[in-house]
Tab-separated table of C-alpha atoms in Angstrom:
chain	number	residue	atom	x	y	z
A	1	MET	CA	5.730	5.417	25.173
A	2	THR	CA	9.816	6.171	25.576
A	3	TRP	CA	11.699	5.191	28.371
A	4	MET	CA	11.625	8.014	30.610
A	5	LYS	CA	11.292	10.223	27.509
A	6	PHE	CA	14.656	10.475	26.778
A	7	SER	CA	14.983	8.753	23.309
A	8	PHE	CA	13.809	10.446	19.914
A	9	GLN	CA	10.544	10.792	18.244
A	10	ASN	CA	10.100	7.548	15.878
A	11	SER	CA	11.248	8.629	12.342
A	12	ASN	CA	9.179	8.958	9.717
A	13	SER	CA	11.871	10.151	7.122
A	14	PRO	CA	14.952	8.420	5.591
A	15	LEU	CA	17.274	11.664	7.118
A	16	MET	CA	15.824	11.139	10.531
A	17	GLU	CA	16.735	7.626	10.579
A	18	GLN	CA	19.967	8.766	9.643
A	19	LEU	CA	20.722	11.134	12.298
A	20	ILE	CA	19.332	8.488	14.877
A	21	PHE	CA	22.254	6.357	13.969
A	22	PHE	CA	24.689	9.071	13.841
A	23	HIS	CA	23.485	9.878	17.266
A	24	ASP	CA	23.819	6.335	18.606
A	25	HIS	CA	27.468	6.189	16.580
A	26	THR	CA	28.828	9.581	18.647
A	27	ILE	CA	27.510	8.388	22.005
A	28	PHE	CA	29.203	4.925	21.537
A	29	ILE	CA	32.324	6.807	20.823
A	30	ILE	CA	31.939	9.302	24.056
A	31	ILE	CA	30.917	6.389	25.980
A	32	MET	CA	34.685	4.363	24.969
A	33	ILE	CA	36.260	7.860	25.881
A	34	MET	CA	34.658	8.499	29.016
A	35	THR	CA	35.527	4.815	30.049
A	36	MET	CA	39.078	4.912	28.956
A	37	ILE	CA	40.003	8.153	31.169
A	38	THR	CA	37.938	7.378	33.744
A	39	TYR	CA	39.961	4.200	33.839
A	40	MET	CA	43.204	6.333	33.658
A	41	MET	CA	42.060	8.851	36.281
A	42	MET	CA	41.696	6.039	38.851
A	43	PHE	CA	44.832	4.130	38.021
A	44	ILE	CA	47.252	7.239	38.163
A	45	MET	CA	45.285	8.043	41.794
A	46	LYS	CA	46.065	4.823	43.467
A	47	ASN	CA	49.473	4.916	42.453
A	48	LYS	CA	51.330	7.203	45.099
A	49	PHE	CA	54.801	6.586	42.853
A	50	ILE	CA	55.690	8.560	39.862
A	51	ASN	CA	56.904	5.889	37.370
A	52	ILE	CA	59.677	7.723	35.148
A	53	LYS	CA	59.049	6.064	32.076
A	54	ILE	CA	55.798	7.608	31.745
A	55	MET	CA	57.463	10.938	32.001
A	56	GLU	CA	59.017	12.883	29.015
A	57	ASN	CA	57.995	9.429	26.961
A	58	GLN	CA	57.871	10.486	23.160
A	59	PHE	CA	55.667	7.126	22.407
A	60	ILE	CA	52.975	7.813	24.508
A	61	GLU	CA	52.879	11.615	23.794
A	62	PHE	CA	52.678	10.413	20.241
A	63	ILE	CA	49.695	8.088	20.840
A	64	TRP	CA	47.573	10.523	22.808
A	65	THR	CA	48.354	13.543	20.056
A	66	ILE	CA	47.420	11.086	17.060
A	67	THR	CA	44.431	9.496	18.793
A	68	PRO	CA	42.397	12.789	19.226
A	69	PRO	CA	42.315	13.504	14.851
A	70	ILE	CA	41.649	9.645	14.467
A	71	ILE	CA	38.421	9.798	16.784
A	72	LEU	CA	37.380	13.192	15.369
A	73	ILE	CA	37.626	11.454	11.504
A	74	PHE	CA	35.126	8.625	12.840
A	75	ILE	CA	32.726	11.619	13.964
A	76	ALA	CA	33.082	14.339	10.937
A	77	MET	CA	32.888	11.572	8.139
A	78	PRO	CA	28.822	10.394	8.764
A	79	SER	CA	28.137	14.138	10.176
A	80	LEU	CA	29.607	15.268	6.667
A	81	HIS	CA	27.456	12.782	4.678
A	82	LEU	CA	24.631	13.599	6.648
A	83	LEU	CA	25.081	17.717	5.939
A	84	TYR	CA	25.181	16.748	2.066
A	85	LEU	CA	21.796	14.420	2.634
A	86	MET	CA	20.221	17.693	3.949
A	87	ASP	CA	21.259	20.279	1.036
A	88	GLU	CA	20.304	17.498	-1.578
A	89	MET	CA	17.483	18.216	-3.713
A	90	LYS	CA	16.752	15.240	-6.235
A	91	SER	CA	13.953	16.325	-9.065
A	92	PRO	CA	11.296	17.060	-6.413
A	93	ILE	CA	7.499	16.737	-7.734
A	94	LEU	CA	6.035	19.542	-5.348
A	95	THR	CA	7.592	22.842	-4.264
A	96	ILE	CA	5.612	24.584	-1.207
A	97	LYS	CA	6.342	28.094	-0.170
A	98	ILE	CA	6.047	28.446	3.807
A	99	PHE	CA	5.917	32.184	5.313
A	100	GLY	CA	6.343	32.661	9.013
A	101	HIS	CA	4.245	35.583	10.502
A	102	GLN	CA	3.458	36.636	13.929
A	103	TRP	CA	2.217	34.338	14.947
A	104	PHE	CA	0.976	31.599	12.595
A	105	TRP	CA	2.134	30.095	9.085
A	106	SER	CA	0.704	30.778	5.716
A	107	TYR	CA	1.579	27.980	2.823
A	108	GLU	CA	1.357	28.699	-0.855
A	109	TYR	CA	1.273	25.697	-3.214
A	110	SER	CA	3.398	27.032	-6.010
A	111	ASP	CA	2.775	24.697	-8.484
A	112	PHE	CA	-1.096	25.089	-8.104
A	113	SER	CA	-2.431	28.848	-8.774
A	114	ASN	CA	-4.980	29.057	-6.131
A	115	ILE	CA	-3.915	27.045	-3.362
A	116	GLU	CA	-2.975	29.811	-0.532
A	117	PHE	CA	-3.855	29.339	3.153
A	118	GLU	CA	-3.162	30.804	6.480
A	119	SER	CA	-2.784	28.248	9.649
A	120	TYR	CA	-3.466	29.228	13.053
A	121	MET	CA	-3.304	27.316	16.304
A	122	ILE	CA	-6.611	26.039	17.299
A	123	ASN	CA	-7.558	27.490	21.068
A	124	GLU	CA	-10.736	25.749	21.953
A	125	MET	CA	-10.748	21.811	21.283
A	126	ASN	CA	-12.255	18.495	22.426
A	127	LYS	CA	-9.391	16.959	24.753
A	128	LEU	CA	-10.838	13.890	23.987
A	129	GLU	CA	-10.297	14.104	20.409
A	130	LYS	CA	-7.473	16.403	19.635
A	131	PHE	CA	-3.620	17.636	20.548
A	132	ARG	CA	-3.632	20.544	23.293
A	133	LEU	CA	-1.965	23.570	21.525
A	134	ILE	CA	-0.475	21.772	18.576
A	135	GLU	CA	-3.614	21.438	16.424
A	136	VAL	CA	-3.925	23.992	13.794
A	137	ASP	CA	-7.466	24.736	11.391
A	138	ASN	CA	-5.857	24.474	8.224
A	139	LYS	CA	-3.652	21.227	8.028
A	140	THR	CA	-0.639	20.933	5.324
A	141	ILE	CA	-1.645	18.030	3.190
A	142	LEU	CA	0.945	16.452	1.312
A	143	PRO	CA	1.769	13.041	-0.318
A	144	PHE	CA	4.380	10.462	0.931
A	145	LYS	CA	6.875	8.571	-0.697
A	146	PHE	CA	7.707	11.852	-3.031
A	147	ASN	CA	10.584	14.359	-2.744
A	148	ILE	CA	8.959	17.666	-2.051
A	149	ARG	CA	10.807	20.747	-1.982
A	150	LEU	CA	10.054	23.397	1.068
A	151	LEU	CA	10.674	27.230	0.433
A	152	ILE	CA	10.914	29.093	3.866
A	153	SER	CA	11.049	32.748	4.546
A	154	SER	CA	9.570	35.258	6.884
A	155	ASP	CA	7.260	38.511	6.984
A	156	ASP	CA	8.351	40.038	9.907
A	157	VAL	CA	11.003	38.379	12.220
A	158	ILE	CA	12.718	34.914	12.250
A	159	HIS	CA	11.011	32.333	12.858
A	160	SER	CA	11.993	28.312	12.731
A	161	TRP	CA	9.720	25.704	10.968
A	162	THR	CA	10.601	22.732	12.556
A	163	ILE	CA	9.062	19.044	12.743
A	164	PRO	CA	11.329	16.563	14.535
A	165	SER	CA	10.150	13.591	13.674
A	166	LEU	CA	10.920	14.525	9.968
A	167	ALA	CA	14.576	15.867	10.907
A	168	ILE	CA	13.666	19.058	9.677
A	169	LYS	CA	14.587	22.801	11.374
A	170	ILE	CA	14.967	25.482	9.019
A	171	ASP	CA	14.768	29.350	9.975
A	172	ALA	CA	12.627	31.475	8.153
A	173	ILE	CA	14.272	34.934	7.767
A	174	PRO	CA	12.862	37.914	6.505
A	175	GLY	CA	14.223	38.959	3.033
A	176	ARG	CA	15.889	35.463	2.542
A	177	MET	CA	14.280	32.368	1.009
A	178	ASN	CA	15.842	28.751	2.383
A	179	GLN	CA	15.029	25.491	1.104
A	180	ILE	CA	15.452	22.025	2.144
A	181	ASN	CA	14.158	18.797	1.103
A	182	LEU	CA	11.137	16.755	2.542
A	183	PHE	CA	10.418	12.964	2.307
A	184	MET	CA	8.047	11.310	4.369
A	185	ASN	CA	7.965	7.373	4.530
A	186	ARG	CA	4.721	6.764	5.068
A	187	PRO	CA	0.832	8.135	6.340
A	188	GLY	CA	0.333	10.012	9.192
A	189	MET	CA	0.262	13.099	11.101
A	190	TYR	CA	3.377	15.042	11.880
A	191	PHE	CA	3.386	17.743	14.299
A	192	GLY	CA	5.991	20.616	15.085
A	193	GLN	CA	6.320	24.065	16.280
A	194	CYS	CA	8.581	27.503	15.776
A	195	SER	CA	12.158	27.150	17.314
A	196	GLU	CA	13.041	30.299	17.252
A	197	ILE	CA	11.811	32.825	20.039
A	198	CYS	CA	10.041	35.173	17.674
A	199	GLY	CA	7.840	37.140	20.139
A	200	ILE	CA	4.954	37.007	23.034
A	201	ASN	CA	3.021	34.370	21.086
A	202	HIS	CA	6.090	32.317	19.866
A	203	SER	CA	4.756	28.802	21.828
A	204	PHE	CA	1.260	29.480	20.092
A	205	MET	CA	2.488	28.874	16.135
A	206	PRO	CA	2.315	24.909	15.787
A	207	ILE	CA	2.991	22.973	12.411
A	208	GLN	CA	0.447	20.221	11.453
A	209	ILE	CA	1.274	17.928	8.194
A	210	GLU	CA	-0.960	15.388	7.377
A	211	SER	CA	0.428	12.537	5.026
A	212	ILE	CA	-1.411	10.919	2.465
A	213	ASN	CA	-1.365	8.872	-0.698
A	214	LEU	CA	-1.050	10.567	-3.946
A	215	ASN	CA	-4.173	9.440	-5.204
A	216	LYS	CA	-6.286	11.546	-2.189
A	217	PHE	CA	-3.492	14.254	-2.707
A	218	ILE	CA	-4.634	14.742	-6.144
A	219	SER	CA	-8.539	14.508	-4.961
A	220	TRP	CA	-8.013	17.183	-2.440
A	221	ILE	CA	-6.331	19.732	-5.047
A	222	LYS	CA	-9.187	19.268	-7.199
A	223	ASN	CA	-11.556	20.142	-4.148
A	224	PHE	CA	-9.766	22.640	-2.641
């Protein structure tokens, strides 16, 4: 349970942890700017006289000219670091091809010749056991604590493969193959949805990943 539902989902990847840290870092800077500007505005409104030393003061103009670039540097540096981490691809042990369709996802395990399936939302379910409008008939099984490369494209229109708790949001574009690195910290069930308006059933093509250890993943591969 999160306070008033305003906070992020619990992070399940190193990238999501860094994104939350960056969010807190930026919010702290923004609060400082708002506090300083509010104080200055209140001080000026209460002062009925114009201070001649403030008008055409080169030192004050220098301060409010140089301060914004410095603040932007403190925001830009961690942001560029995050962009680098998103594009970094470190020796993935597994490659998964993901294709968006109207309106479902299909998955192909490129390192294995016979593992390919489609994933549809489950329409009828027991509400006590499953999540409404987010459970799928074929879950994507992946091992945790390993780097996995995702290759994402589309067969018809633009989709977006998104899992918030893993800090993944990448567009599936027809005729183009995008890639991103996936790393999960622990076992669990992770959910996402298409985040690009792609048609009438855009809201009904969820994503479900089950993260398991390597031994169970190998057993699943053998029994597929």
